[in-house]
Short mmCIF file of C-alpha atoms in Angstrom, two decimals:
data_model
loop_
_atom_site.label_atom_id
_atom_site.label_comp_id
_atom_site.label_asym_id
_atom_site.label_seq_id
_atom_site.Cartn_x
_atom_site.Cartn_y
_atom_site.Cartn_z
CA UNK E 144 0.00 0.00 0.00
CA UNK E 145 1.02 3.71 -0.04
CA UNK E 146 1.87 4.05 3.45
CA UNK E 147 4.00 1.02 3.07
CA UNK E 148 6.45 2.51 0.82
CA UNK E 149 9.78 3.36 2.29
CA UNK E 150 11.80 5.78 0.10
CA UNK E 151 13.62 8.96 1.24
CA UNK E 152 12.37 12.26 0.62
CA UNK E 153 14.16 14.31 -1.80
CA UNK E 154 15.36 17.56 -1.60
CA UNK E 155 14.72 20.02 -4.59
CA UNK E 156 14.89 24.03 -5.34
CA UNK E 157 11.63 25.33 -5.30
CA UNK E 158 11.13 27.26 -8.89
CA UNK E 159 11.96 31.04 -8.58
CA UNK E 160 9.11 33.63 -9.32
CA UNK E 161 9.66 36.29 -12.04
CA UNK E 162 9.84 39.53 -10.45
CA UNK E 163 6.96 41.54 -9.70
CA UNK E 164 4.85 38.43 -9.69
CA UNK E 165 1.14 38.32 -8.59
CA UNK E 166 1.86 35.68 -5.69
CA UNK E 167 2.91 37.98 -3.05
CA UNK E 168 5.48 35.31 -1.78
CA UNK E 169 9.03 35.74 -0.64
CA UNK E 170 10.69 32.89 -2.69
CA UNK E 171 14.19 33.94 -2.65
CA UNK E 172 15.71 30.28 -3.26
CA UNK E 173 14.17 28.81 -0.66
CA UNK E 174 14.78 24.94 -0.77
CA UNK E 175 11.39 22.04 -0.05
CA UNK E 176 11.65 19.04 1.13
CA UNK E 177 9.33 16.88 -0.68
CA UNK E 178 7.21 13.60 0.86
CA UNK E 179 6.66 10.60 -1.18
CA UNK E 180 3.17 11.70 -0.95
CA UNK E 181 3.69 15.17 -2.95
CA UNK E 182 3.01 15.80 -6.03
CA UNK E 183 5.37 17.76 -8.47
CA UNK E 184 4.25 19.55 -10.91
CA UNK E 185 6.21 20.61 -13.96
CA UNK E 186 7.52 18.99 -17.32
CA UNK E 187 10.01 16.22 -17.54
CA UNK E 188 12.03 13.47 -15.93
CA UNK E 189 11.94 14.62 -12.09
CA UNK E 190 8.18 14.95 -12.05
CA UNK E 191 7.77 12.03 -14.01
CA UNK E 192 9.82 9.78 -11.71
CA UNK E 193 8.85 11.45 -8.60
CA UNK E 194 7.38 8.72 -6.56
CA UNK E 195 4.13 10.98 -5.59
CA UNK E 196 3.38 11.09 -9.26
CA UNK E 197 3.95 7.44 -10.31
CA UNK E 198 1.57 6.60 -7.17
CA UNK E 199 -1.40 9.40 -8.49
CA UNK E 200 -0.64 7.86 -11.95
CA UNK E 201 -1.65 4.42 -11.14
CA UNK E 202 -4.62 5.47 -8.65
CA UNK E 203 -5.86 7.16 -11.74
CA UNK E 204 -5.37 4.24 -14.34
CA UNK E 205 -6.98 2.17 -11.75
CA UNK E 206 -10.22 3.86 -11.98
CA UNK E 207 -10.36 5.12 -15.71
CA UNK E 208 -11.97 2.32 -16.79
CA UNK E 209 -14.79 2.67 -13.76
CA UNK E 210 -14.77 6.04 -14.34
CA UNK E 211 -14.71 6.07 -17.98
CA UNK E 212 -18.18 3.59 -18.30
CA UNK E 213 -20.27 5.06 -15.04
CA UNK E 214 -23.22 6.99 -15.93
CA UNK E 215 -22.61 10.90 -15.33
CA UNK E 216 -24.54 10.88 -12.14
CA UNK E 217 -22.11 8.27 -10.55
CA UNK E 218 -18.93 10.05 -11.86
CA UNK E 219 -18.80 12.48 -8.49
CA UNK E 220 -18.40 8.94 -6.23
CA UNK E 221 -15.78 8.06 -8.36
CA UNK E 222 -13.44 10.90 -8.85
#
């Protein structure tokens, strides 16, 4: 199960913000410490491989087909 997995959390930059930005937040390289429960979002090998992605991957191709065949009233329970 997911809580069964043992792998180290990884340590990553978190992306800098273009100046003036809209979000208001000071994120002057401040660094993240990621769980195996995060997900990353971005393009490329380290969200692909992140172990919080591969996990929401699979929970979602486990219930496509479900999903995919339920009658829209009974989507809601499923997602």
């Amino acid at each position: 199960t997911w809580n069964d997995r043992e792998h180290a959390a990884t340590t990553t930059p978190s992306p800098a913000r273009a100046k003036g930005s809209r979000s208001g937040g000071n994120n002057s390289g401040t660094f993240v410490t990621l769980q195996d429960s995060d997900i990353v979002v971005g393009r490329g090998a380290p969200t692909n491989y992140h172990i919080g992605n591969q996990f929401f991957r699979e929970l979602v191709a486990d219930f496509h087909t479900q999903y995919f065949i339920a009658k829209r009233a009974d989507k809601p329970v499923i997602a």
